[in-house]
Coordinates of C-alpha atoms and ligand atoms in Angstrom, one line a residue:
M276 CA 0.2 -0.2 0.0
S277 CA 1.5 3.4 -0.9
G278 CA 2.2 6.1 1.9
D279 CA 1.0 9.1 0.2
L280 CA -2.3 8.3 -1.8
L281 CA -1.5 11.8 -3.7
R282 CA 2.5 11.8 -4.6
D283 CA 4.0 8.5 -4.6
G284 CA 5.2 6.9 -7.9
L285 CA 4.5 10.7 -9.4
L286 CA 6.1 13.5 -7.6
G287 CA 7.9 12.2 -4.3
P288 CA 7.8 13.0 -0.7
R289 CA 7.6 17.0 0.2
S290 CA 9.4 18.8 3.1
E291 CA 7.6 19.6 5.8
S292 CA 7.4 23.3 5.8
I293 CA 6.4 23.2 2.2
A294 CA 3.3 20.4 3.1
K295 CA 2.6 22.7 6.2
F296 CA 2.1 25.4 3.7
T297 CA 0.2 24.0 1.4
S298 CA -2.2 21.7 4.3
S299 CA -5.6 23.2 5.1
I300 CA -5.7 20.5 8.2
K301 CA -5.8 23.2 10.7
D302 CA -9.1 24.6 9.9
D303 CA -10.3 21.4 8.5
T304 CA -11.6 20.9 11.4
Y305 CA -14.4 22.4 11.6
L306 CA -15.2 20.4 8.2
A307 CA -15.0 16.7 10.2
K308 CA -18.4 15.8 10.9
G309 CA -19.5 17.3 7.5
V310 CA -17.1 15.7 5.2
I311 CA -17.5 11.9 7.1
D312 CA -21.3 12.1 6.2
I313 CA -20.8 13.4 2.5
N314 CA -18.4 10.1 2.1
K315 CA -21.6 8.0 3.8
A316 CA -24.2 9.4 1.7
H317 CA -22.0 9.0 -1.0
I318 CA -21.3 5.3 -0.4
V319 CA -24.8 4.8 0.4
M320 CA -25.8 6.3 -3.2
L321 CA -23.0 4.5 -5.0
A322 CA -24.1 1.2 -3.3
N323 CA -27.6 1.8 -4.2
K324 CA -26.8 2.6 -8.2
R325 CA -24.8 -0.7 -7.8
I326 CA -21.5 1.7 -8.8
L327 CA -20.5 -0.3 -5.5
S328 CA -21.3 -3.4 -4.3
K329 CA -23.4 -3.3 -1.5
S330 CA -20.6 -5.2 1.0
E331 CA -17.9 -2.8 -0.5
G332 CA -20.5 -0.2 0.3
A333 CA -20.8 -1.8 3.7
A334 CA -17.3 -2.3 4.7
L335 CA -16.2 1.2 3.6
L336 CA -19.6 2.6 5.9
E337 CA -18.1 -0.1 8.8
A338 CA -14.2 1.7 8.3
L339 CA -16.1 5.4 8.2
N340 CA -17.6 4.3 11.9
K341 CA -14.4 3.5 12.8
V342 CA -11.7 6.5 11.4
D343 CA -10.1 8.6 13.9
L344 CA -9.5 11.9 12.5
T345 CA -7.8 13.6 15.9
N346 CA -4.4 13.4 14.2
M347 CA -4.2 14.4 10.8
D348 CA -1.2 14.3 8.4
P349 CA -0.1 17.9 6.9
K350 CA 1.9 16.0 4.1
L351 CA -1.4 14.4 3.2
E352 CA -2.7 17.8 2.4
D353 CA -6.3 18.2 3.5
I354 CA -9.0 16.2 6.0
H355 CA -10.2 14.3 2.5
M356 CA -6.7 12.6 1.7
N357 CA -6.3 11.8 5.5
L358 CA -9.6 10.0 5.7
E359 CA -9.1 8.2 2.5
Q360 CA -5.8 6.9 3.8
K361 CA -7.4 6.1 7.2
V362 CA -10.3 4.4 5.4
V363 CA -7.6 2.3 3.4
Q364 CA -5.3 1.5 6.5
I365 CA -8.5 -0.1 8.4
I366 CA -10.0 -2.3 5.3
G367 CA -7.2 -1.9 2.8
E368 CA -6.9 -0.4 -0.9
E369 CA -8.9 -2.9 -2.6
V370 CA -12.3 -1.9 -1.1
G371 CA -10.9 1.5 0.7
G372 CA -9.7 2.8 -2.8
R373 CA -13.4 2.3 -4.2
M374 CA -14.5 5.2 -1.5
H375 CA -13.7 7.9 -4.1
T376 CA -15.2 6.6 -7.0
G377 CA -17.2 9.2 -8.8
K378 CA -16.3 12.6 -6.4
S379 CA -13.7 14.9 -5.8
R380 CA -12.4 16.7 -3.1
N381 CA -13.6 19.6 -4.8
D382 CA -17.2 19.0 -4.9
Q383 CA -16.3 17.3 -1.3
V384 CA -15.1 21.2 0.5
A385 CA -18.0 23.1 -1.3
T386 CA -20.2 20.6 0.3
A387 CA -18.7 20.4 3.9
I388 CA -18.4 24.0 4.2
R389 CA -21.9 24.1 3.7
I390 CA -22.8 22.0 5.8
C391 CA -20.5 23.8 8.8
L392 CA -21.8 27.0 7.9
R393 CA -25.4 25.7 7.8
N394 CA -24.9 24.7 11.4
F395 CA -23.0 28.1 12.1
V396 CA -26.3 29.7 10.8
I397 CA -28.9 27.2 12.8
D398 CA -26.5 27.8 15.8
L399 CA -26.7 32.2 15.2
M400 CA -30.1 32.5 14.6
S401 CA -30.9 30.4 17.7
S402 CA -28.5 32.7 19.4
L403 CA -30.3 35.8 17.7
I404 CA -33.7 34.6 19.2
K405 CA -32.6 34.5 22.4
L406 CA -31.4 38.6 21.9
R407 CA -34.3 39.7 20.3
E408 CA -36.0 37.5 23.1
T409 CA -34.4 39.5 25.9
I410 CA -34.4 42.6 24.1
L411 CA -38.1 42.8 23.9
N412 CA -38.4 41.5 27.4
R413 CA -36.0 44.8 28.9
C414 CA -38.6 47.0 26.3
E415 CA -41.5 45.5 27.8
E416 CA -40.0 46.7 31.5
C417 CA -39.4 50.3 30.5
L418 CA -41.9 51.7 28.0
Y419 CA -42.2 54.1 30.2
T420 CA -38.7 55.1 31.2
V421 CA -37.9 58.5 29.7
M422 CA -34.5 59.2 28.4
P423 CA -32.8 61.7 26.4
G424 CA -32.2 60.7 23.0
Y425 CA -28.9 61.7 20.9
T426 CA -27.8 63.0 17.1
H427 CA -24.5 63.7 17.2
L428 CA -24.3 62.2 20.6
Q429 CA -25.7 65.3 21.8
R430 CA -29.1 65.6 23.8
A431 CA -31.8 66.2 21.0
Q432 CA -35.2 65.1 22.0
P433 CA -36.2 62.9 25.0
V434 CA -37.7 59.2 23.7
T435 CA -37.8 56.6 26.0
L436 CA -35.6 53.8 26.9
A437 CA -38.2 51.2 25.5
H438 CA -38.1 53.0 22.5
Q439 CA -34.4 52.9 22.0
L440 CA -33.8 49.6 22.5
M441 CA -36.9 48.3 20.2
A442 CA -34.3 50.3 17.8
H443 CA -31.4 47.8 18.4
Y444 CA -34.1 44.9 18.1
D445 CA -35.6 45.7 14.8
S446 CA -31.3 45.8 13.1
Q447 CA -31.2 42.4 14.8
E448 CA -34.4 41.3 13.5
R449 CA -33.8 42.1 9.9
N450 CA -30.1 40.3 10.7
W451 CA -32.3 37.2 11.4
A452 CA -34.3 37.4 8.1
R453 CA -30.9 38.2 5.9
L454 CA -30.0 35.0 7.4
K455 CA -33.5 33.0 6.7
D456 CA -33.3 34.4 3.3
A457 CA -29.1 33.5 2.6
Y458 CA -29.8 29.6 3.7
K459 CA -31.9 29.3 0.5
R460 CA -28.2 29.6 -1.2
L461 CA -26.6 27.8 0.9
N462 CA -28.1 24.8 1.4
L463 CA -27.6 23.2 -1.8
S464 CA -25.9 20.6 -2.7
P465 CA -22.4 20.8 -4.9
M466 CA -21.8 16.9 -4.8
G467 CA -21.4 15.4 -7.6
A468 CA -20.0 17.9 -9.6
A469 CA -16.5 15.9 -9.2
A470 CA -13.6 17.9 -9.7
L471 CA -15.9 20.5 -12.2
A472 CA -17.3 17.9 -14.6
T473 CA -19.2 15.5 -13.2
T474 CA -18.4 11.8 -13.3
S475 CA -19.3 9.1 -16.1
F476 CA -20.8 7.1 -13.6
D477 CA -24.2 6.9 -13.6
I478 CA -25.2 8.7 -10.0
D479 CA -28.0 10.3 -8.3
R480 CA -26.9 13.8 -7.0
Y481 CA -30.2 14.3 -5.7
E482 CA -30.3 11.6 -3.5
V483 CA -27.0 12.4 -1.7
S484 CA -28.5 15.5 -1.3
D485 CA -31.6 14.6 0.4
L486 CA -29.5 12.4 2.8
L487 CA -27.6 15.3 3.7
G488 CA -30.7 17.7 4.1
F489 CA -30.0 19.8 1.2
D490 CA -32.8 21.5 0.3
G491 CA -31.5 21.0 -3.8
I492 CA -28.2 20.8 -5.5
V493 CA -26.2 23.5 -7.3
E494 CA -26.9 22.6 -10.6
N495 CA -24.3 23.7 -12.5
S496 CA -20.9 21.5 -12.1
I497 CA -19.0 24.2 -12.2
D498 CA -20.5 26.6 -10.3
A499 CA -20.9 23.7 -7.6
V500 CA -17.2 24.0 -7.5
S501 CA -16.2 27.4 -7.8
S502 CA -18.6 29.2 -6.3
R503 CA -18.5 30.9 -2.3
D504 CA -21.0 33.9 -3.3
F505 CA -23.1 31.8 -0.6
A506 CA -20.4 32.1 1.9
A507 CA -19.8 35.9 1.2
E508 CA -23.5 36.9 1.5
I509 CA -23.4 35.3 4.9
L510 CA -20.3 37.0 5.9
F511 CA -22.0 40.0 4.9
V512 CA -24.6 39.4 7.4
L513 CA -22.2 38.2 10.3
A514 CA -20.4 41.7 9.4
Q515 CA -23.8 43.7 9.5
T516 CA -24.7 41.9 12.9
M517 CA -21.2 43.0 14.3
A518 CA -22.0 46.2 13.4
D519 CA -25.2 46.0 15.2
L520 CA -23.9 44.7 18.0
S521 CA -20.7 47.2 18.0
S522 CA -23.0 49.9 18.2
V523 CA -25.0 48.8 21.8
S524 CA -21.4 48.0 23.0
E525 CA -20.6 51.7 21.9
E526 CA -23.5 53.0 23.6
L527 CA -22.3 50.9 27.1
V528 CA -19.0 52.1 27.1
I529 CA -20.1 55.1 27.4
W530 CA -23.3 55.2 29.3
A531 CA -21.2 52.9 31.8
T532 CA -18.7 55.7 32.6
S533 CA -18.6 58.3 35.3
E534 CA -19.5 60.5 33.2
F535 CA -23.3 59.7 31.7
N536 CA -23.6 57.1 34.6
I537 CA -26.8 55.9 33.5
V538 CA -25.7 52.0 33.9
K539 CA -24.5 49.7 36.3
L540 CA -22.9 46.5 33.7
P541 CA -23.0 43.1 35.8
D542 CA -19.7 42.5 37.5
Q543 CA -19.8 39.1 35.4
Y544 CA -19.1 41.6 32.4
V545 CA -16.7 43.6 33.8
S546 CA -13.1 43.5 34.7
T547 CA -10.7 45.9 36.7
S548 CA -7.0 47.0 36.5
S549 CA -4.4 45.3 37.8
I550 CA -2.7 48.6 39.1
M551 CA -5.7 50.5 40.0
P552 CA -8.1 48.7 42.3
Q553 CA -11.1 51.2 41.9
K554 CA -11.4 50.4 38.0
K555 CA -14.4 48.8 36.5
N556 CA -13.9 48.3 33.0
P557 CA -16.7 46.8 30.4
V558 CA -14.2 44.8 28.6
T559 CA -16.6 42.3 26.9
A560 CA -18.7 45.2 25.4
E561 CA -15.2 46.5 24.2
L562 CA -14.8 43.0 23.1
I563 CA -17.4 43.2 20.8
R564 CA -16.8 46.5 19.6
A565 CA -13.2 45.0 18.8
K566 CA -14.1 41.2 16.8
T567 CA -16.4 43.6 14.8
G568 CA -13.1 44.7 13.0
S569 CA -12.0 41.1 12.9
V570 CA -15.4 40.6 10.9
Y571 CA -14.8 43.3 8.7
G572 CA -11.5 42.2 7.7
S573 CA -12.8 38.7 7.4
L574 CA -15.0 40.0 4.7
I575 CA -12.8 42.0 3.1
A576 CA -10.1 39.1 2.7
F577 CA -12.6 36.7 1.4
L578 CA -13.7 38.5 -1.0
T579 CA -10.6 40.4 -1.9
I580 CA -9.0 36.4 -2.1
L581 CA -12.2 35.8 -4.6
K582 CA -11.6 37.8 -6.8
A583 CA -10.7 37.1 -10.5
L584 CA -10.2 33.8 -10.1
P585 CA -10.4 31.8 -13.2
L586 CA -13.4 29.0 -12.7
S587 CA -13.4 26.8 -11.5
Y588 CA -11.3 25.4 -8.8
N589 CA -8.6 27.1 -7.8
I590 CA -6.5 26.7 -4.2
D591 CA -7.1 30.2 -3.7
L592 CA -10.3 29.2 -2.5
Q593 CA -8.8 27.1 0.6
E594 CA -7.7 30.2 1.9
A595 CA -10.8 31.7 2.1
T596 CA -12.5 29.2 4.1
Q597 CA -10.8 30.1 7.6
H598 CA -12.6 33.3 7.6
L599 CA -15.6 32.3 7.6
W600 CA -14.9 29.7 10.4
L601 CA -13.2 32.9 12.5
S602 CA -16.1 35.2 12.0
C603 CA -19.1 32.8 12.6
E604 CA -17.4 32.0 16.2
A605 CA -16.6 35.8 17.3
T606 CA -20.5 36.6 16.1
L607 CA -21.8 33.9 17.5
S608 CA -19.9 34.2 21.1
S609 CA -20.5 38.4 20.7
I610 CA -24.1 37.7 20.1
V611 CA -24.5 35.3 23.0
V612 CA -22.3 38.1 25.5
M613 CA -24.9 40.5 24.1
E614 CA -27.5 38.8 25.3
G615 CA -26.2 37.9 29.0
L616 CA -25.1 41.8 29.1
L617 CA -28.5 43.2 27.8
K618 CA -30.7 40.7 30.6
E619 CA -28.9 41.8 33.1
V620 CA -27.1 45.5 32.8
K621 CA -29.4 48.3 35.5
F622 CA -30.3 51.4 34.3
D623 CA -31.2 54.0 36.3
S624 CA -34.4 55.5 35.3
E625 CA -34.1 58.6 38.0
K626 CA -30.9 59.6 36.3
L627 CA -32.1 59.0 32.7
L628 CA -35.3 61.1 33.5
S629 CA -33.2 64.0 34.8
E630 CA -31.0 63.9 32.2
A631 CA -34.0 63.9 29.5
K632 CA -34.8 67.6 31.4
E633 CA -31.1 69.0 30.8
D634 CA -29.8 70.7 27.7
L635 CA -33.3 71.8 26.8
S636 CA -34.1 68.9 24.6
T637 CA -37.7 69.8 24.5
A638 CA -37.3 72.8 22.4
T639 CA -39.0 71.4 19.5
D640 CA -42.2 70.8 21.4
L641 CA -42.2 74.5 22.2
A642 CA -41.9 75.6 18.9
D643 CA -44.4 72.7 17.5
T644 CA -47.1 74.5 20.0
L645 CA -46.5 78.2 18.5
V646 CA -47.7 76.5 14.8
R647 CA -50.2 74.6 16.1
D648 CA -52.0 77.0 18.6
F649 CA -50.6 80.1 17.0
G650 CA -50.6 79.2 13.3
L651 CA -47.2 80.2 13.4
P652 CA -45.1 79.1 9.9
F653 CA -42.6 76.6 11.6
R654 CA -39.7 78.2 11.0
V655 CA -40.5 81.7 12.5
A656 CA -41.6 79.5 15.9
Y657 CA -38.3 77.5 15.3
R658 CA -35.9 81.1 15.1
I659 CA -38.6 82.8 18.2
V660 CA -37.6 79.6 20.5
R661 CA -33.9 79.7 19.2
T662 CA -33.8 83.4 20.7
V663 CA -35.6 82.3 23.8
V664 CA -32.7 79.5 24.0
K665 CA -30.2 81.8 23.4
E666 CA -31.1 84.4 26.4
L667 CA -31.4 81.7 28.7
A668 CA -28.1 81.6 31.0
T669 CA -28.6 78.4 31.9
S670 CA -29.4 74.7 30.3
D671 CA -32.5 74.6 32.4
W672 CA -36.1 75.8 31.2
D673 CA -37.1 78.6 33.2
A674 CA -40.6 78.9 32.6
R675 CA -41.2 82.2 33.7
K676 CA -38.5 83.7 32.0
V677 CA -39.4 81.5 28.7
S678 CA -42.7 82.9 29.0
V679 CA -41.8 86.8 29.2
L680 CA -39.4 85.8 26.2
I681 CA -41.9 84.4 23.6
S682 CA -44.5 87.4 24.9
N683 CA -40.8 90.1 24.1
E684 CA -40.5 88.1 20.8
T685 CA -43.9 88.4 19.6
D686 CA -44.3 92.1 20.9
G687 CA -47.5 90.6 23.6
K688 CA -49.4 88.6 20.4
I689 CA -48.6 85.2 22.5
L690 CA -49.3 85.0 25.6
L691 CA -48.1 81.3 27.5
T692 CA -48.4 80.8 31.5
P693 CA -45.5 79.6 33.0
E694 CA -47.3 76.5 34.0
R695 CA -48.7 75.8 30.4
I696 CA -45.3 76.1 30.0
S697 CA -43.4 74.0 32.0
A698 CA -46.5 71.3 30.6
I699 CA -45.4 71.4 27.1
L700 CA -41.1 71.4 28.1
D701 CA -41.8 68.7 30.4
P702 CA -39.9 65.4 28.8
I703 CA -42.5 63.0 29.9
S704 CA -45.4 64.8 27.8
S705 CA -43.3 65.0 25.5
V706 CA -42.6 61.5 24.8
K707 CA -46.7 60.9 25.5
N708 CA -47.5 63.3 22.5
K709 CA -45.5 61.6 20.2
K710 CA -48.3 59.1 19.2
V711 CA -46.7 59.2 15.3
V712 CA -46.5 55.6 14.4
G713 CA -42.8 54.4 14.9
G714 CA -42.6 57.2 17.7
P715 CA -41.9 56.5 21.8
S716 CA -44.9 57.2 23.0
P717 CA -45.7 54.5 25.2
T718 CA -48.8 53.9 23.2
E719 CA -46.8 53.4 20.2
V720 CA -43.9 51.2 21.2
G721 CA -46.7 48.9 23.0
K722 CA -48.5 48.6 20.0
S723 CA -44.8 47.6 18.4
L724 CA -43.5 45.3 21.2
K725 CA -46.7 43.5 20.5
K726 CA -46.5 43.0 16.5
R727 CA -42.4 41.7 17.2
R728 CA -44.0 39.3 19.7
K729 CA -45.7 37.4 16.7
G730 CA -43.0 38.1 14.1
L731 CA -40.7 36.1 16.6
E732 CA -42.4 33.4 17.2
K733 CA -43.2 33.1 13.7
D734 CA -40.0 33.1 13.3
T735 CA -38.8 30.8 16.1
N736 CA -41.1 28.0 15.1
W737 CA -39.1 28.2 11.1
L738 CA -36.0 27.8 12.7
E739 CA -37.3 25.0 14.0
R740 CA -38.5 23.2 11.4
R741 CA -35.2 23.6 10.1
T742 CA -33.8 22.4 12.5
R743 CA -35.5 18.9 12.8
D744 CA -35.2 18.9 8.7
L745 CA -32.0 18.5 9.4
G746 CA -32.4 15.9 12.7
E747 CA -34.5 14.1 9.6
A748 CA -32.1 14.3 7.1
S749 CA -29.6 13.1 9.5
S750 CA -32.0 10.2 10.7
R751 CA -32.6 9.3 7.1
L752 CA -28.7 8.9 6.5
E753 CA -28.4 7.1 9.3
A754 CA -30.9 4.0 8.7
A755 CA -29.5 4.5 4.6
C756 CA -26.6 3.1 5.8
I757 CA -28.0 0.4 8.5
N758 CA -29.7 -0.8 5.3
I759 CA -26.5 -0.6 2.9
K760 CA -24.7 -3.0 5.7
L761 CA -28.0 -5.2 6.6
P762 CA -27.6 -8.7 4.7
T763 CA -29.3 -9.0 1.2
R764 CA -32.5 -11.1 1.5
R765 CA -32.5 -14.2 -1.2
S766 CA -35.9 -15.3 -2.5
Ligands
LIG55 N1 -8.3 21.4 0.7 C1 -9.0 21.8 0.0 C2 -9.7 23.0 0.3 O1 -9.8 23.4 1.1 C3 -9.7 20.7 -0.8 C4 -9.4 20.7 -2.7 C5 -8.4 20.6 -2.9 N2 -8.5 20.5 -4.2 C6 -7.3 20.2 -4.8 N3 -7.6 19.9 -6.1 N4 -6.1 20.9 -4.1 O2 -9.9 23.7 -0.8

């Protein structure tokens, strides 16, 4: 039996450093389960099509169950060659050497990547479901918690905490929907494309696809082995998910500073300093922010490696794959950590309300009243209020002064009592009055919350269905393997 399935007799042995340079072993561990299942499904199909005898199929399946992929030899380039070598070692080349009939590493690796990525996508979607649920639970608690809304990180207008958190919910709901959409293009089987041109054996691509839980095949065999756009689009979704998580992270980091001091991060999620015993550093939120950079890097690396590749398979594709796993791991762990953070973070609602009263952030409400009650054009009202703001010495409203200033600015035509002014400028009534759909009023946010809960339930059901489909496919594969191994009945 040969020592190296690929090189013996043609190329001779390879130096360790070049073997290491060429090998994909270190990333291939992600593919292990998929590669074994692919081989099983392929063998079942070959046996059913009588390209292999049932007993050959049974022996190969038996060997696959015994294979241990924990120690792989980089000199054999990748997991695919290691697996075949190990099977040959277990049952000999006469039967083991038949496993690669009608397939290639090219269709096999493309399929294994789709299987591994599919599992990651399911896990990502399930962790996003939990995150979404946690955000909605927090929203429910704080429908009436008034806080400053910001633009340019300057206090702008009062909103509620529920309104703000729901904005984060909505972006993660869209990321979830993007993954769901991408799943259609991901969950297709390249198997049977072989190296690029299919095979002269009468194989059944659909049977393999079905046994592996795919919804169909990537039809064109050249496309099947060369395309990685199914992964690029998922990488983009990961990058976008991280962008959205990094936005929450940044807010938590800022809000936890002594200057803002409106949230208290749970101890579990902060670290301290080795020299300054008083420090509480928001390291988990900072790391989510940082990992966003790593995921962006992977997206760009992936796309750049794909650029200008001639069809069909080129080993450049091997170099691209690692970026998928790095990004999946980083995004998955970030979602889980953020879910925990948001579940436990404590908001200081009194402080939030008192901050919402600062910096004249209900100035627009005053201008709106001048328009609504006195028929002024908005630009005129805006100018009057701007003058009032300019004249006030502090960043707080003094209702009596405001009343006088407005009267002066309008030659006594507009008289508003200090009580009325206080009511207009109150951030709580400001928020209540924003009853436009999608606005911060508790009734509106309450309605949005109900809608989102329904959507979340629907999405949860979809995910459960998909997970069940994959579980059923895996049982189908097991059953098909057992069927090949059963002795043939003679009539
Ligand atoms: N290790 C390779 C990869 O990850 C598998 C396919 C290799 N094919 C080849 N013709 N060299 O892409």
